[in-house]
Amino acid sequence: MNLKSNFLCKCGGLLYTDFKTNSEYCLNKNCENHKDIERIYNKKGDVEERFKRIKESLRLKSKLFSSNFINFLFDQQNYFFSKIYGGEGAPINGLLIICYIIFLVKDIKFVGRDSRPKSFMNFLRSQHEPLNNYLFYQDIKEENIILVDLPGRTNVPLKLKYLTEINKQKNNYGMISDIHSETNFRYDNIDLEKIDKKVFKIGMELDEYFIQFFPEMMKIDMLTKSNQEFSKLFERRGFTKYEVGALLSLFFSSPVLIDLSKIKKKEFIKTLKQMEFNDIQIENLFKFLIGDSDQIPLAIVTDEEIIYGKWTSLAMVMKYLGTLPERPLIVEGKRVASKVFEGKIRDILRTRGYLVPFNQEIQLHKDEDGYDVIAIDKTKKKINIIEAKYRDLPSSAFSALNLLNLKIYGKEFGEIEIAKKQISRKEQLEQNKDILEAKLSKEGIKIDLKEYDIVPYVVFKFSPILSQFEIVKLISFDDVSNINF
Ligand SMILES: [Zn+2]
């Protein structure tokens, strides 16, 4: 296979970078890029044990608080989610840490009497560092970061080189570790350009209103799947639009924005019955809110009342509506946005002087793959055929353990598969230049394409892992403005 990549080693393994020196390393022992790595630390063992103790001690200490502590945690979680909706983005780690503490203490019988918010806050601050380390450890577990010994230096973290591109995608959805990063909300305008802004009216179809929020849905979904261990917390199986509708009704029935809201359980059940929930659906809803033993609760459900955060509820509406088994709105929203994306590529190429004759995808024959963008260079006698991939990396590929399988070799997202399709498009066009000539002449353009070369490209939102596969060049959207086609 003839391929080029800035992120892969010559041997095909993933490249890692030393934070400090920017030197690149390969983990494959027989490879020359393995260089002077003296030892690779075993990811599990002691570390796992140590974190077990940290988690246990966190539970024991929390026990000495009054039961108000759990309300305090929900309150904090709500605050973090409100930040995400403030458009400014929320620090990912802070939010994940709160969620994880809720998960750790959710079934504790609190025996203490200390109810002072100040004690709670101090405790929370004291847990930030160990849990932040725990988050860092997730990156080690998933092999995005590898600890090694180099000559004269021990415990040196090597970072997966492709992690910078993965982080650009996360930043794009407002999952922010650097508030000033340029890639924050990078594609907001493309996502929403063709989607009508609608005002919510009672009795309206949920999807009709919520489609405009699909980037929010992506964001929350990605946030709650930041790493493999944490992604289990918010996982719910087999939910329906009833559960989502009930969450939405919690959101709307809350008069307060920032503080936690309460609703009497009886009253809530009455509302649900008005929304035509039957008894089984109500029972399922409570299971959904509370979650299984390895999941985080979405609200505090006691015998008398339900205590919840308005913003947390809205975030969860977004998450579950976006991935609703019956009709996932994220898929629909992206389909619309990908057309806008193609349009932007055409606009840029026109400004750069290429002849871009069509405003939509064209097909040479029915039932064949179409051509997203065609950009002709008359001076160089080239027909650039460009496939636009407005697709995000699925969060399961955020780990070095899955990255190659999904992003390079995968059937759906795999760059090789995508490039191969582009090769067959080139071959098709090679034999059917006359059809293209005819289509051009319909647009009033007369060109003899006989001597023209066909050059295949694929454009992704962010840098792909491969930069070339056989004759296909794989580039990022930014490259469209810069490279020589
Ligand atoms: Zn190598």
CSV table of C-alpha atoms in Angstrom, one decimal, residues 20-319:
chain,number,residue,atom,x,y,z
A,20,LYS,CA,9.1,18.7,25.9
A,21,THR,CA,11.4,18.1,23.0
A,22,ASN,CA,8.8,17.4,20.3
A,23,SER,CA,10.7,14.3,19.3
A,24,GLU,CA,8.6,11.6,17.8
A,25,TYR,CA,8.5,8.0,18.9
A,26,CYS,CA,7.0,4.7,17.8
A,27,LEU,CA,6.1,2.0,20.4
A,28,ASN,CA,7.0,-0.9,18.1
A,29,LYS,CA,10.2,-2.4,19.6
A,30,ASN,CA,11.6,-3.5,16.3
A,31,CYS,CA,11.1,-0.1,14.7
A,32,GLU,CA,13.9,2.4,14.2
A,33,ASN,CA,11.6,5.2,15.6
A,34,HIS,CA,11.5,3.3,18.9
A,35,LYS,CA,14.8,5.1,19.3
A,36,ASP,CA,16.1,5.3,22.9
A,37,ILE,CA,12.9,4.3,24.8
A,38,GLU,CA,14.4,2.3,27.7
A,39,ARG,CA,11.2,1.2,29.4
A,40,ILE,CA,7.4,1.5,28.8
A,41,TYR,CA,5.4,1.6,32.0
A,42,ASN,CA,2.7,-1.0,32.5
A,43,LYS,CA,-0.5,1.0,32.5
A,44,LYS,CA,-2.4,-1.0,35.2
A,45,GLY,CA,-1.2,-2.7,38.3
A,46,ASP,CA,-0.2,-0.3,41.2
A,47,VAL,CA,-1.9,2.8,39.7
A,48,GLU,CA,-5.3,1.1,39.5
A,49,GLU,CA,-4.9,0.0,43.1
A,50,ARG,CA,-4.0,3.5,44.2
A,51,PHE,CA,-7.0,5.0,42.6
A,52,LYS,CA,-9.2,2.4,44.1
A,53,ARG,CA,-8.0,3.6,47.5
A,54,ILE,CA,-8.5,7.3,46.6
A,55,LYS,CA,-12.1,6.5,45.5
A,56,GLU,CA,-12.8,4.5,48.7
A,57,SER,CA,-11.5,7.3,50.9
A,58,LEU,CA,-13.6,9.8,49.0
A,59,ARG,CA,-16.7,7.7,49.8
A,60,LEU,CA,-15.8,7.4,53.5
A,61,LYS,CA,-15.2,11.1,53.9
A,62,SER,CA,-18.4,12.0,52.2
A,63,LYS,CA,-20.3,9.8,54.6
A,64,LEU,CA,-19.6,12.2,57.4
A,65,PHE,CA,-21.6,14.9,55.7
A,66,SER,CA,-25.3,15.3,55.9
A,67,SER,CA,-27.5,14.1,53.1
A,68,ASN,CA,-27.5,17.7,51.8
A,69,PHE,CA,-24.2,16.9,50.3
A,70,ILE,CA,-25.7,15.1,47.3
A,71,ASN,CA,-28.0,18.1,46.6
A,72,PHE,CA,-24.9,20.3,46.7
A,73,LEU,CA,-23.2,18.1,44.1
A,74,PHE,CA,-26.3,18.2,41.8
A,75,ASP,CA,-26.3,22.0,42.2
A,76,GLN,CA,-22.7,22.2,41.1
A,77,GLN,CA,-23.3,19.9,38.2
A,78,ASN,CA,-26.2,22.1,37.2
A,79,TYR,CA,-24.0,25.2,37.4
A,80,PHE,CA,-21.4,23.6,35.0
A,81,PHE,CA,-24.1,22.6,32.5
A,82,SER,CA,-25.5,26.2,32.6
A,83,LYS,CA,-22.0,27.3,31.6
A,84,ILE,CA,-22.1,25.2,28.5
A,85,TYR,CA,-25.4,26.8,27.5
A,86,GLY,CA,-24.0,30.3,28.3
A,87,GLY,CA,-22.1,29.8,25.0
A,88,GLU,CA,-18.8,30.3,26.7
A,89,GLY,CA,-18.1,26.6,27.1
A,90,ALA,CA,-17.4,24.7,30.3
A,91,PRO,CA,-14.1,23.3,31.5
A,92,ILE,CA,-14.5,19.6,30.7
A,93,ASN,CA,-12.6,18.3,33.6
A,94,GLY,CA,-14.5,20.2,36.3
A,95,LEU,CA,-17.8,18.9,35.0
A,96,LEU,CA,-16.6,15.3,34.6
A,97,ILE,CA,-15.2,15.4,38.1
A,98,ILE,CA,-18.5,16.5,39.6
A,99,CYS,CA,-20.3,13.8,37.6
A,100,TYR,CA,-17.9,11.2,38.8
A,101,ILE,CA,-18.2,12.2,42.5
A,102,ILE,CA,-22.0,12.0,42.2
A,103,PHE,CA,-21.6,8.5,40.8
A,104,LEU,CA,-19.2,7.5,43.6
A,105,VAL,CA,-21.4,8.7,46.4
A,106,LYS,CA,-24.9,8.1,45.0
A,107,ASP,CA,-25.8,5.2,47.2
A,108,ILE,CA,-24.1,6.3,50.4
A,109,LYS,CA,-26.1,6.5,53.6
A,110,PHE,CA,-24.9,9.9,54.9
A,111,VAL,CA,-24.6,9.8,58.7
A,112,GLY,CA,-23.0,13.2,59.5
A,113,ARG,CA,-24.6,16.5,60.4
A,114,ASP,CA,-22.3,18.9,58.6
A,115,SER,CA,-24.5,20.8,56.1
A,116,ARG,CA,-22.3,23.8,55.6
A,117,PRO,CA,-21.8,24.7,51.9
A,118,LYS,CA,-18.4,25.9,52.8
A,119,SER,CA,-17.4,22.4,54.1
A,120,PHE,CA,-18.8,20.9,50.9
A,121,MET,CA,-16.9,23.3,48.8
A,122,ASN,CA,-13.6,22.7,50.6
A,123,PHE,CA,-14.0,19.0,50.3
A,124,LEU,CA,-14.7,19.3,46.6
A,125,ARG,CA,-11.6,21.4,46.1
A,126,SER,CA,-9.5,18.8,47.9
A,127,GLN,CA,-10.8,16.1,45.6
A,128,HIS,CA,-10.1,18.1,42.4
A,129,GLU,CA,-6.4,17.1,42.1
A,130,PRO,CA,-6.7,13.3,42.7
A,131,LEU,CA,-9.6,13.1,40.4
A,132,ASN,CA,-7.9,15.2,37.8
A,133,ASN,CA,-5.1,12.7,38.0
A,134,TYR,CA,-7.7,10.0,37.6
A,135,LEU,CA,-8.9,11.6,34.3
A,136,PHE,CA,-5.3,11.9,33.2
A,137,TYR,CA,-4.9,8.2,34.0
A,138,GLN,CA,-7.9,7.4,31.6
A,139,ASP,CA,-5.7,8.8,28.8
A,140,ILE,CA,-2.9,6.4,29.9
A,141,LYS,CA,-5.4,3.5,30.1
A,142,GLU,CA,-6.5,4.3,26.6
A,143,GLU,CA,-2.9,4.7,25.4
A,144,ASN,CA,-3.4,8.3,24.3
A,145,ILE,CA,-0.5,9.0,26.7
A,146,ILE,CA,2.3,6.6,27.4
A,147,LEU,CA,4.8,6.9,30.2
A,148,VAL,CA,8.3,5.9,29.3
A,149,ASP,CA,11.9,6.1,30.5
A,150,LEU,CA,14.3,7.9,28.2
A,151,PRO,CA,18.1,8.2,28.8
A,152,GLY,CA,18.4,10.4,31.9
A,153,ARG,CA,14.7,11.0,32.3
A,154,THR,CA,12.1,8.7,33.9
A,155,ASN,CA,8.3,8.7,33.7
A,156,VAL,CA,8.3,10.9,30.6
A,157,PRO,CA,4.8,11.2,29.1
A,158,LEU,CA,4.6,10.7,25.4
A,159,LYS,CA,1.4,12.0,23.8
A,160,LEU,CA,-0.4,10.4,20.8
A,161,LYS,CA,0.5,12.7,18.0
A,162,TYR,CA,-3.1,12.6,16.5
A,163,LEU,CA,-4.5,13.7,19.9
A,164,THR,CA,-4.2,17.4,18.8
A,165,GLU,CA,-6.6,16.7,16.0
A,166,ILE,CA,-9.0,14.8,18.2
A,167,ASN,CA,-9.0,17.8,20.6
A,168,LYS,CA,-9.8,20.2,17.8
A,169,GLN,CA,-13.0,18.2,17.2
A,170,LYS,CA,-13.8,18.4,20.9
A,171,ASN,CA,-13.1,22.1,21.1
A,172,ASN,CA,-15.4,22.6,18.1
A,173,TYR,CA,-18.3,21.5,20.2
A,174,GLY,CA,-17.3,23.8,23.1
A,175,MET,CA,-15.6,21.1,25.2
A,176,ILE,CA,-12.9,23.4,26.2
A,177,SER,CA,-9.7,23.2,28.1
A,178,ASP,CA,-8.3,26.3,26.6
A,179,ILE,CA,-11.0,29.1,26.6
A,180,HIS,CA,-9.2,31.1,23.9
A,181,SER,CA,-8.5,28.3,21.4
A,182,GLU,CA,-9.3,29.2,17.8
A,183,THR,CA,-11.0,25.9,17.2
A,184,ASN,CA,-13.7,26.5,19.8
A,185,PHE,CA,-17.1,26.3,18.1
A,186,ARG,CA,-15.3,26.3,14.7
A,187,TYR,CA,-18.1,24.9,12.6
A,188,ASP,CA,-21.1,26.6,14.4
A,189,ASN,CA,-22.0,28.6,11.3
A,190,ILE,CA,-21.9,25.6,8.9
A,191,ASP,CA,-23.9,23.5,11.3
A,192,LEU,CA,-26.8,25.9,11.6
A,193,GLU,CA,-26.8,27.8,8.3
A,194,LYS,CA,-29.7,25.8,6.6
A,195,ILE,CA,-31.6,25.0,9.7
A,196,ASP,CA,-34.6,27.1,10.5
A,197,LYS,CA,-34.7,28.8,13.9
A,198,LYS,CA,-38.1,27.9,15.5
A,199,VAL,CA,-39.9,29.0,18.6
A,200,PHE,CA,-41.3,26.3,20.8
A,201,LYS,CA,-45.1,26.0,20.8
A,202,ILE,CA,-47.1,23.6,22.9
A,203,GLY,CA,-48.3,20.7,20.9
A,204,MET,CA,-45.4,20.9,18.4
A,205,GLU,CA,-43.5,17.9,17.3
A,206,LEU,CA,-40.4,17.6,19.4
A,207,ASP,CA,-38.0,17.0,16.5
A,208,GLU,CA,-39.3,19.9,14.5
A,209,TYR,CA,-38.2,22.2,17.3
A,210,PHE,CA,-35.1,20.4,18.5
A,211,ILE,CA,-33.4,19.8,15.2
A,212,GLN,CA,-31.9,23.4,15.5
A,213,PHE,CA,-30.0,22.2,18.5
A,214,PHE,CA,-28.3,19.3,17.0
A,215,PRO,CA,-24.8,20.7,17.5
A,216,GLU,CA,-25.7,20.9,21.2
A,217,MET,CA,-26.7,17.3,21.1
A,218,MET,CA,-23.4,16.3,19.6
A,219,LYS,CA,-21.6,18.4,22.2
A,220,ILE,CA,-23.4,16.8,25.2
A,221,ASP,CA,-23.1,13.3,23.7
A,222,MET,CA,-19.4,13.7,23.1
A,223,LEU,CA,-18.8,15.3,26.5
A,224,THR,CA,-20.5,12.4,28.2
A,225,LYS,CA,-18.4,10.0,26.2
A,226,SER,CA,-15.0,11.7,26.8
A,227,ASN,CA,-13.4,8.5,27.8
A,228,GLN,CA,-14.4,4.9,28.0
A,229,GLU,CA,-14.9,4.5,31.7
A,230,PHE,CA,-16.9,7.7,32.1
A,231,SER,CA,-19.0,7.0,29.0
A,232,LYS,CA,-20.8,4.2,30.9
A,233,LEU,CA,-22.1,6.7,33.4
A,234,PHE,CA,-24.7,8.3,31.2
A,235,GLU,CA,-25.5,5.3,29.1
A,236,ARG,CA,-29.1,4.3,29.0
A,237,ARG,CA,-30.5,1.5,26.9
A,238,GLY,CA,-33.8,1.2,25.2
A,239,PHE,CA,-35.2,4.6,26.1
A,240,THR,CA,-37.9,6.2,24.1
A,241,LYS,CA,-39.2,9.6,23.4
A,242,TYR,CA,-41.4,9.3,26.5
A,243,GLU,CA,-38.3,9.5,28.8
A,244,VAL,CA,-37.0,12.5,26.8
A,245,GLY,CA,-40.4,14.2,26.9
A,246,ALA,CA,-40.6,13.7,30.7
A,247,LEU,CA,-37.1,15.3,31.1
A,248,LEU,CA,-38.2,18.2,29.0
A,249,SER,CA,-41.3,18.6,31.1
A,250,LEU,CA,-39.1,18.8,34.2
A,251,PHE,CA,-37.1,21.5,32.4
A,252,PHE,CA,-40.1,23.5,31.6
A,253,SER,CA,-41.8,23.1,34.9
A,254,SER,CA,-38.8,24.6,36.8
A,255,PRO,CA,-39.2,28.2,37.6
A,256,VAL,CA,-35.6,28.7,38.8
A,257,LEU,CA,-32.5,28.8,36.5
A,258,ILE,CA,-29.6,28.3,38.8
A,259,ASP,CA,-30.7,26.6,42.0
A,260,LEU,CA,-31.9,23.1,42.1
A,261,SER,CA,-35.6,22.6,41.5
A,262,LYS,CA,-38.0,20.3,43.3
A,263,ILE,CA,-41.2,18.7,42.3
A,264,LYS,CA,-43.5,16.5,44.4
A,265,LYS,CA,-43.5,13.0,43.1
A,266,LYS,CA,-47.3,12.8,43.2
A,267,GLU,CA,-47.6,16.0,41.2
A,268,PHE,CA,-45.0,14.8,38.6
A,269,ILE,CA,-46.9,11.5,38.2
A,270,LYS,CA,-50.1,13.5,37.6
A,271,THR,CA,-48.4,15.6,35.0
A,272,LEU,CA,-47.1,12.4,33.3
A,273,LYS,CA,-50.6,11.0,33.2
A,274,GLN,CA,-51.8,14.1,31.6
A,275,MET,CA,-49.1,13.5,29.0
A,276,GLU,CA,-50.7,10.1,28.5
A,277,PHE,CA,-48.0,8.0,30.2
A,278,ASN,CA,-49.3,4.6,31.3
A,279,ASP,CA,-48.1,2.9,34.5
A,280,ILE,CA,-45.3,0.9,32.8
A,281,GLN,CA,-44.0,4.0,31.1
A,282,ILE,CA,-43.9,5.8,34.4
A,283,GLU,CA,-42.0,2.9,36.0
A,284,ASN,CA,-39.6,2.9,33.1
A,285,LEU,CA,-39.1,6.6,33.4
A,286,PHE,CA,-38.0,6.4,37.1
A,287,LYS,CA,-35.6,3.6,36.2
A,288,PHE,CA,-34.2,5.8,33.5
A,289,LEU,CA,-33.8,8.8,35.9
A,290,ILE,CA,-32.1,6.7,38.6
A,291,GLY,CA,-30.0,4.5,36.3
A,292,ASP,CA,-28.4,1.1,37.0
A,293,SER,CA,-25.7,0.6,39.7
A,294,ASP,CA,-22.9,1.5,37.3
A,295,GLN,CA,-24.6,4.6,36.0
A,296,ILE,CA,-25.1,8.2,37.3
A,297,PRO,CA,-28.6,9.3,38.4
A,298,LEU,CA,-30.1,12.1,36.3
A,299,ALA,CA,-32.1,13.4,39.3
A,300,ILE,CA,-32.5,12.7,43.0
A,301,VAL,CA,-35.6,10.6,43.4
A,302,THR,CA,-36.9,10.1,47.0
A,303,ASP,CA,-40.3,8.7,48.1
A,304,GLU,CA,-41.8,12.2,48.2
A,305,GLU,CA,-40.0,14.3,45.7
A,306,ILE,CA,-37.7,14.7,42.7
A,307,ILE,CA,-34.8,17.1,42.9
A,308,TYR,CA,-33.1,18.1,39.7
A,309,GLY,CA,-31.1,20.8,37.9
A,310,LYS,CA,-32.9,22.6,35.2
A,311,TRP,CA,-29.7,22.8,33.0
A,312,THR,CA,-28.7,19.2,33.7
A,313,SER,CA,-32.2,18.2,32.5
A,314,LEU,CA,-31.9,20.2,29.4
A,315,ALA,CA,-28.4,18.7,28.7
A,316,MET,CA,-29.9,15.3,29.1
A,317,VAL,CA,-32.8,16.1,26.8
A,318,MET,CA,-30.2,17.0,24.2
A,319,LYS,CA,-28.1,13.9,24.7
